[in-house]
CSV table of C-alpha atoms and ligand atoms in Angstrom, one decimal:
chain,number,residue,atom,x,y,z
X,1,MET,CA,218.3,124.8,16.6
X,2,ASP,CA,219.3,121.2,17.0
X,3,GLN,CA,216.6,119.5,14.9
X,4,SER,CA,216.4,116.4,17.1
X,5,ILE,CA,215.8,118.5,20.2
X,6,SER,CA,213.0,120.4,18.7
X,7,GLU,CA,211.3,117.1,17.7
X,8,GLY,CA,211.1,115.9,21.3
X,9,ILE,CA,208.0,115.5,23.5
X,10,VAL,CA,207.8,117.4,26.8
X,11,GLY,CA,209.0,115.2,29.7
X,12,ARG,CA,207.1,114.8,33.0
X,13,TYR,CA,209.9,115.2,35.6
X,14,TRP,CA,211.7,118.5,35.8
X,15,HIS,CA,211.6,121.9,37.5
X,16,VAL,CA,213.1,125.3,37.1
X,17,LEU,CA,215.9,126.3,39.5
X,18,PRO,CA,216.2,129.8,41.1
X,19,ASP,CA,219.2,130.5,38.9
X,20,GLY,CA,217.2,129.9,35.7
X,21,ARG,CA,218.5,126.5,34.8
X,22,VAL,CA,216.1,123.6,34.4
X,23,GLN,CA,216.7,120.5,36.3
X,24,CYS,CA,215.8,117.0,35.0
X,25,ASP,CA,214.4,114.9,37.9
X,26,VAL,CA,214.3,111.5,36.2
X,27,CYS,CA,217.5,110.0,37.6
X,28,PRO,CA,219.9,110.7,40.4
X,29,ARG,CA,222.1,112.8,38.1
X,30,TYR,CA,219.7,115.6,38.2
X,31,CYS,CA,221.2,117.3,35.2
X,32,LYS,CA,220.9,121.1,35.4
X,33,LEU,CA,220.5,122.5,31.9
X,34,ASN,CA,220.7,125.8,30.1
X,35,GLU,CA,218.7,126.3,26.9
X,36,GLY,CA,219.8,123.9,24.1
X,37,GLN,CA,221.8,121.7,26.4
X,38,ARG,CA,221.4,117.9,26.6
X,39,GLY,CA,221.7,115.8,29.8
X,40,LEU,CA,224.3,113.2,30.3
X,41,CYS,CA,222.0,110.6,28.8
X,42,PHE,CA,222.0,112.7,25.6
X,43,VAL,CA,218.3,112.0,24.9
X,44,ARG,CA,216.8,114.5,27.3
X,45,ALA,CA,217.4,118.1,26.6
X,46,ARG,CA,216.2,121.6,27.4
X,47,HIS,CA,214.1,123.2,24.7
X,48,ASN,CA,211.9,126.3,25.2
X,49,ASP,CA,212.6,126.2,28.9
X,50,ARG,CA,211.3,122.6,29.3
X,51,ILE,CA,212.9,119.2,29.4
X,52,VAL,CA,212.0,117.2,26.3
X,53,LEU,CA,212.6,113.5,25.5
X,54,THR,CA,214.1,113.4,22.0
X,55,THR,CA,213.7,109.7,21.3
X,56,TYR,CA,210.0,109.3,21.8
X,57,GLY,CA,208.7,106.8,19.2
X,58,ARG,CA,212.1,106.0,17.8
X,59,SER,CA,213.8,102.7,18.2
X,60,SER,CA,217.2,101.2,17.4
X,61,GLY,CA,215.5,98.0,16.2
X,62,PHE,CA,213.2,95.2,17.3
X,63,CYS,CA,214.1,91.6,17.9
X,64,ILE,CA,212.3,88.6,19.3
X,65,ASP,CA,214.5,87.1,22.0
X,66,PRO,CA,214.1,84.3,24.5
X,67,ILE,CA,212.9,85.6,27.8
X,68,GLU,CA,216.0,83.9,29.3
X,69,LYS,CA,218.2,86.4,27.5
X,70,LYS,CA,217.0,89.4,29.6
X,71,PRO,CA,217.9,87.3,31.8
X,72,LEU,CA,214.7,86.2,33.5
X,73,ASN,CA,214.6,82.5,34.5
X,74,HIS,CA,211.4,82.5,36.6
X,75,PHE,CA,209.1,84.6,34.3
X,76,LEU,CA,207.1,82.7,31.7
X,77,PRO,CA,210.1,80.4,30.9
X,78,GLY,CA,210.8,79.5,27.3
X,79,THR,CA,208.6,82.2,25.8
X,80,PRO,CA,209.5,84.8,23.2
X,81,VAL,CA,209.7,88.5,24.1
X,82,LEU,CA,209.6,91.4,21.6
X,83,SER,CA,212.6,93.4,22.6
X,84,PHE,CA,213.7,96.9,21.7
X,85,GLY,CA,215.7,99.9,22.9
X,86,THR,CA,216.3,103.5,21.8
X,87,ALA,CA,219.6,105.3,22.3
X,88,GLY,CA,221.7,106.8,25.1
X,89,CYS,CA,222.2,105.8,28.8
X,90,ASN,CA,222.4,107.5,32.2
X,91,LEU,CA,225.4,105.6,33.3
X,92,THR,CA,228.8,105.7,31.7
X,93,CYS,CA,230.1,102.1,32.3
X,94,LYS,CA,233.5,101.6,30.9
X,95,PHE,CA,232.7,97.9,30.4
X,96,CYS,CA,229.4,98.6,28.5
X,97,GLN,CA,228.4,95.5,26.6
X,98,ASN,CA,225.8,97.4,24.5
X,99,TRP,CA,227.8,100.5,23.7
X,100,ASP,CA,226.8,100.7,20.0
X,101,ILE,CA,223.3,101.7,21.3
X,102,SER,CA,223.9,103.3,24.7
X,103,LYS,CA,226.7,105.6,23.5
X,104,VAL,CA,225.1,106.6,20.2
X,105,ARG,CA,225.4,110.3,19.6
X,106,ALA,CA,223.7,110.4,16.2
X,107,PHE,CA,220.1,109.4,15.8
X,108,ASP,CA,220.6,108.0,12.3
X,109,ARG,CA,220.6,104.6,14.0
X,110,LEU,CA,217.1,105.1,15.2
X,111,GLN,CA,215.4,104.2,12.0
X,112,ASP,CA,212.4,102.4,13.3
X,113,GLN,CA,209.5,104.8,13.9
X,114,ALA,CA,207.3,102.8,16.2
X,115,SER,CA,204.0,103.9,17.8
X,116,PRO,CA,202.9,102.1,21.0
X,117,ALA,CA,200.0,100.6,19.2
X,118,ALA,CA,202.2,99.2,16.4
X,119,ILE,CA,204.6,97.6,18.9
X,120,ALA,CA,201.7,95.9,20.7
X,121,GLU,CA,200.3,94.7,17.4
X,122,ALA,CA,203.7,93.4,16.3
X,123,ALA,CA,204.1,91.5,19.6
X,124,VAL,CA,200.6,89.9,19.4
X,125,ARG,CA,200.9,88.9,15.7
X,126,THR,CA,204.4,87.4,16.2
X,127,GLY,CA,203.2,85.3,19.2
X,128,CYS,CA,205.2,87.0,21.9
X,129,ARG,CA,203.9,86.8,25.5
X,130,SER,CA,205.7,90.0,26.5
X,131,VAL,CA,207.5,93.2,25.4
X,132,ALA,CA,210.9,94.1,26.8
X,133,PHE,CA,212.4,97.6,27.1
X,134,THR,CA,216.1,96.6,26.9
X,135,TYR,CA,219.4,97.1,25.0
X,136,ASN,CA,219.6,100.6,26.6
X,137,ASP,CA,218.1,101.7,29.9
X,138,PRO,CA,214.4,102.5,29.6
X,139,VAL,CA,214.6,104.9,32.6
X,140,ILE,CA,215.8,107.5,30.2
X,141,PHE,CA,212.9,107.0,27.8
X,142,LEU,CA,210.3,106.7,30.6
X,143,GLU,CA,207.4,108.5,28.9
X,144,TYR,CA,207.7,106.3,25.7
X,145,ALA,CA,208.2,103.1,27.7
X,146,VAL,CA,205.1,103.8,29.8
X,147,ASP,CA,202.9,104.5,26.7
X,148,VAL,CA,204.1,101.3,25.1
X,149,ALA,CA,203.5,99.4,28.3
X,150,GLN,CA,200.0,100.6,28.5
X,151,ALA,CA,199.3,99.7,24.9
X,152,CYS,CA,200.8,96.2,25.5
X,153,ARG,CA,198.8,95.5,28.6
X,154,ALA,CA,195.6,96.5,26.9
X,155,ARG,CA,196.4,93.7,24.4
X,156,GLY,CA,197.0,91.1,27.1
X,157,LEU,CA,200.8,91.3,26.9
X,158,LYS,CA,203.2,91.4,29.8
X,159,THR,CA,205.9,94.1,30.1
X,160,VAL,CA,209.5,93.7,31.1
X,161,ALA,CA,212.1,96.3,32.0
X,162,VAL,CA,215.9,95.6,31.8
X,163,SER,CA,217.5,98.4,33.8
X,164,ALA,CA,220.3,99.5,36.0
X,165,GLY,CA,217.7,100.8,38.4
X,166,TYR,CA,219.3,104.2,38.4
X,167,ILE,CA,216.1,106.3,38.8
X,168,ALA,CA,214.8,108.9,41.2
X,169,GLU,CA,212.1,108.3,43.7
X,170,GLU,CA,209.0,109.9,42.0
X,171,PRO,CA,209.5,108.6,38.5
X,172,ARG,CA,210.4,105.1,39.9
X,173,VAL,CA,206.8,104.8,41.1
X,174,GLU,CA,205.3,105.6,37.8
X,175,PHE,CA,207.8,103.6,35.8
X,176,PHE,CA,207.4,100.3,37.7
X,177,ARG,CA,203.6,100.6,38.0
X,178,HIS,CA,203.5,99.7,34.3
X,179,MET,CA,206.0,96.8,34.5
X,180,ASP,CA,205.2,93.1,35.2
X,181,ALA,CA,208.8,92.0,35.4
X,182,ALA,CA,212.3,93.5,35.6
X,183,ASN,CA,215.9,92.5,35.5
X,184,ILE,CA,218.0,95.0,37.5
X,185,ASP,CA,221.7,95.2,36.9
X,186,LEU,CA,223.5,95.4,40.3
X,187,LYS,CA,226.8,96.3,38.7
X,188,GLY,CA,229.1,95.9,41.7
X,189,PHE,CA,228.8,96.1,45.4
X,190,THR,CA,231.0,99.0,46.3
X,191,GLU,CA,230.6,102.8,45.9
X,192,GLY,CA,234.1,102.9,44.4
X,193,PHE,CA,233.0,100.6,41.6
X,194,TYR,CA,230.0,102.7,40.7
X,195,LYS,CA,232.0,105.9,41.1
X,196,ASN,CA,235.1,104.9,39.1
X,197,LEU,CA,233.6,102.7,36.4
X,198,CYS,CA,230.1,104.1,35.9
X,199,THR,CA,230.2,107.6,37.3
X,200,GLY,CA,227.2,106.8,39.5
X,201,HIS,CA,226.3,105.7,43.0
X,202,LEU,CA,225.4,102.4,44.5
X,203,THR,CA,222.7,103.6,47.0
X,204,PRO,CA,220.0,104.6,44.5
X,205,VAL,CA,220.2,101.1,42.9
X,206,LEU,CA,219.8,99.4,46.3
X,207,GLU,CA,216.8,101.7,47.0
X,208,THR,CA,215.2,100.6,43.7
X,209,LEU,CA,215.7,96.9,44.6
X,210,GLU,CA,214.1,97.4,48.0
X,211,TYR,CA,211.3,99.4,46.5
X,212,LEU,CA,210.6,96.6,44.0
X,213,LYS,CA,210.6,94.0,46.7
X,214,HIS,CA,208.6,95.7,49.4
X,215,GLU,CA,206.3,98.1,47.5
X,216,THR,CA,205.4,96.5,44.2
X,217,GLU,CA,204.2,93.2,42.7
X,218,VAL,CA,206.9,93.3,39.9
X,219,TRP,CA,208.7,90.0,39.5
X,220,PHE,CA,212.4,90.8,39.4
X,221,GLU,CA,215.7,89.2,39.1
X,222,ILE,CA,219.2,90.6,39.6
X,223,THR,CA,222.2,90.4,37.3
X,224,THR,CA,225.8,91.1,38.3
X,225,LEU,CA,228.4,91.1,35.5
X,226,LEU,CA,231.6,89.9,37.1
X,227,ILE,CA,234.7,91.6,35.8
X,228,PRO,CA,238.1,90.1,36.8
X,229,GLY,CA,239.8,92.2,39.4
X,230,GLU,CA,237.0,94.8,39.6
X,231,ASN,CA,234.0,93.3,41.4
X,232,ASP,CA,234.7,89.5,41.5
X,233,SER,CA,236.4,89.1,44.9
X,234,VAL,CA,235.1,86.6,47.5
X,235,GLU,CA,234.5,89.5,49.9
X,236,GLU,CA,232.5,91.6,47.5
X,237,VAL,CA,230.3,88.7,46.3
X,238,GLU,CA,229.8,87.7,50.0
X,239,ALA,CA,228.7,91.2,50.8
X,240,GLU,CA,226.3,91.4,47.9
X,241,SER,CA,224.8,88.0,48.7
X,242,ARG,CA,224.4,89.0,52.4
X,243,TRP,CA,222.7,92.2,51.4
X,244,VAL,CA,220.3,90.4,49.1
X,245,MET,CA,219.4,87.9,51.7
X,246,GLU,CA,218.9,90.5,54.4
X,247,HIS,CA,217.0,93.1,52.4
X,248,LEU,CA,215.2,91.1,49.7
X,249,GLY,CA,215.0,87.5,51.0
X,250,PRO,CA,216.0,84.1,49.5
X,251,ASP,CA,213.6,84.1,46.5
X,252,VAL,CA,215.0,86.9,44.3
X,253,PRO,CA,217.1,85.1,41.6
X,254,LEU,CA,220.6,86.3,41.2
X,255,HIS,CA,222.6,85.9,37.9
X,256,PHE,CA,226.4,86.1,37.8
X,257,THR,CA,227.3,86.7,34.1
X,258,ALA,CA,230.6,86.6,32.2
X,259,PHE,CA,232.3,89.8,31.1
X,260,HIS,CA,233.8,90.1,27.6
X,261,PRO,CA,236.3,92.8,26.8
X,262,ASP,CA,234.4,95.7,25.2
X,263,TRP,CA,234.0,99.5,24.9
X,264,LYS,CA,236.7,101.2,27.1
X,265,MET,CA,237.6,98.1,29.0
X,266,THR,CA,239.6,95.9,26.6
X,267,ASP,CA,242.6,95.3,29.0
X,268,LYS,CA,240.7,92.8,31.1
X,269,PRO,CA,240.3,89.1,30.2
X,270,PRO,CA,236.9,87.4,29.9
X,271,THR,CA,235.6,86.1,33.2
X,272,PRO,CA,236.8,82.6,33.9
X,273,PRO,CA,233.8,80.1,34.3
X,274,ALA,CA,235.4,79.1,37.6
X,275,THR,CA,234.8,82.6,39.0
X,276,LEU,CA,231.2,82.5,38.1
X,277,ARG,CA,230.8,79.1,39.7
X,278,ARG,CA,232.5,80.3,42.8
X,279,ALA,CA,230.2,83.3,43.1
X,280,ARG,CA,227.2,81.1,42.6
X,281,ARG,CA,228.4,78.8,45.4
X,282,ILE,CA,229.0,81.8,47.8
X,283,ALA,CA,225.5,83.2,47.1
X,284,MET,CA,223.8,79.9,47.7
X,285,GLU,CA,225.8,79.4,50.9
X,286,ALA,CA,224.4,82.8,52.0
X,287,GLY,CA,220.9,81.3,51.6
X,288,ILE,CA,219.8,82.6,48.2
X,289,ARG,CA,217.8,79.8,46.6
X,290,TYR,CA,218.1,80.6,42.9
X,291,VAL,CA,221.5,81.6,41.7
X,292,TYR,CA,222.7,81.2,38.1
X,293,THR,CA,225.8,81.5,36.0
X,294,GLY,CA,225.4,83.3,32.6
X,295,ASN,CA,227.1,83.9,29.2
X,296,ILE,CA,228.8,80.5,29.5
X,297,HIS,CA,227.7,76.9,28.9
X,298,ASP,CA,227.0,75.5,32.4
X,299,PRO,CA,223.9,73.3,32.7
X,300,ALA,CA,224.5,72.6,36.4
X,301,GLY,CA,224.8,76.3,37.2
X,302,GLN,CA,221.8,77.3,35.0
X,303,THR,CA,219.2,74.7,36.1
X,304,THR,CA,216.5,75.7,38.6
X,305,TYR,CA,216.4,73.4,41.6
X,306,CYS,CA,213.7,72.8,44.1
X,307,HIS,CA,214.7,74.3,47.5
X,308,GLY,CA,212.6,71.7,49.2
X,309,CYS,CA,213.9,68.4,47.9
X,310,GLY,CA,216.7,69.4,45.5
X,311,ALA,CA,215.0,68.1,42.3
X,312,ALA,CA,215.8,69.7,39.0
X,313,LEU,CA,212.7,71.8,38.1
X,314,ILE,CA,213.8,73.6,35.0
X,315,GLY,CA,216.8,72.3,33.1
X,316,ARG,CA,218.7,74.9,31.2
X,317,ASP,CA,221.8,75.2,29.0
X,318,TRP,CA,222.2,78.8,28.2
X,319,TYR,CA,218.8,79.7,26.6
X,320,ASP,CA,217.7,76.1,25.9
X,321,LEU,CA,215.3,74.5,28.3
X,322,GLY,CA,215.4,70.7,29.1
X,323,THR,CA,213.8,69.1,32.2
X,324,TRP,CA,210.5,70.5,33.3
X,325,THR,CA,209.1,69.1,36.5
X,326,LEU,CA,206.9,72.0,37.6
X,327,SER,CA,203.1,71.6,38.0
X,328,ALA,CA,200.9,74.1,36.2
X,329,GLN,CA,200.8,76.1,39.4
X,330,GLY,CA,204.6,76.3,39.6
X,331,ARG,CA,205.1,73.6,42.3
X,332,CYS,CA,207.7,70.8,42.4
X,333,ARG,CA,206.1,67.7,41.1
X,334,ALA,CA,208.2,65.6,43.5
X,335,CYS,CA,207.6,67.3,46.9
X,336,GLY,CA,204.9,70.0,46.2
X,337,MET,CA,207.2,73.0,47.2
X,338,PRO,CA,206.3,76.2,45.3
X,339,CYS,CA,209.0,77.7,43.1
X,340,ALA,CA,209.1,81.5,43.2
X,341,GLY,CA,208.3,83.2,40.0
X,342,VAL,CA,205.5,83.7,37.4
X,343,PHE,CA,204.6,80.4,35.7
X,344,ASP,CA,201.7,79.8,33.4
X,345,GLY,CA,201.2,76.1,32.6
X,346,ALA,CA,203.6,74.4,30.3
X,347,HIS,CA,206.8,76.2,29.4
X,348,GLY,CA,207.3,77.8,26.0
X,349,ASP,CA,209.5,76.3,23.2
X,350,TRP,CA,211.1,79.4,21.7
X,351,GLY,CA,214.6,78.1,22.5
X,352,ARG,CA,217.7,80.2,21.7
X,353,ARG,CA,216.4,81.9,18.5
X,354,ARG,CA,216.7,85.6,17.9
X,355,ARG,CA,214.5,87.0,15.1
X,356,PRO,CA,214.7,90.6,13.9
X,357,VAL,CA,211.3,92.2,13.3
X,358,SER,CA,210.2,95.2,11.4
X,359,VAL,CA,207.5,96.9,13.3
X,360,GLN,CA,206.7,99.0,10.2
X,361,ALA,CA,205.0,95.9,8.8
X,362,PHE,CA,202.4,96.0,11.6
X,363,VAL,CA,201.5,99.7,11.3
C,1,SF4,S1,217.6,111.2,32.7
C,1,SF4,FE1,219.3,112.1,31.5
C,1,SF4,S2,218.9,114.3,31.6
C,1,SF4,FE2,217.7,113.4,33.2
C,1,SF4,S3,219.0,113.5,35.0
C,1,SF4,FE3,219.3,111.5,34.1
C,1,SF4,S4,221.1,111.7,32.8
C,1,SF4,FE4,220.3,113.8,33.3
């Protein structure tokens, strides 16, 4: 028996099919497994006729990041967030920018044994305001993420999911009930992009975005990594921007970030800054109020502006904050217009630092 499968905990979303296979119901792949088989994400598997999560309590490492790195520009700006991931992924993006974690097939990288209580303790004692499930998609380690989120909220911490939003309807409800904020990757805006480059589908991601907007209180922002020649055309950015306006409204922030050649896509050049600025312009012309460029230095494209009077509310250069002209209640000090988001008095001063943390020290 595969040792790492036998160590798993039993998952919550699966059922037995008439032909004897067991179907995982966590994400729209609905993997149908025979005994001993793993799902596409590699971390869920069939063991003793049940679906188990094999990475419960095991992490690929912890780091304190700026919240802007998730990216979240309207959620407790300037504060540190204890960030971690596990292994595996339920999409197969050829352009993956975290492939050393998401594509891992051996769990020797998962060295940090981390209980939910130890993670919450580490976050509190290192001065973090929140804990983020990131680096790989937390949808696939849902049961672990939910337990960690509950432990963190019990200690007064906020919880953040960084996800592609590729999750089935029933687990979606449970997962996001335990999240205070999310960044959802909208990887492109055509079915062809999802099919050819991620072996997935666009519609479930759009359903997740609509669910978050209309049925939850989760603060969320959207990120689209623009890849030259794949999803960066004027038409595609216009279509995405129109959809966001029509289905989510003007207050959901949209980040256009720069691609760097990686994983199985090394034949494409990095995204030119001009492409990111053009996308930002298109989205703002469509009516979206908060649109940002990312992974480049572009203070004008990374500053938050008041949609009432145009004043700079939060100056930003990459992860460094400058200007701050918001009131404690998150209103423009010049005209009183509210800025959408979650603000809590003065901004934090964590800056661009990244600090690795050993959670073992807090057990
Ligand atoms: S979570 Fe993993 S095992 Fe379950 S359906 Fe998705 S890819 Fe398959």
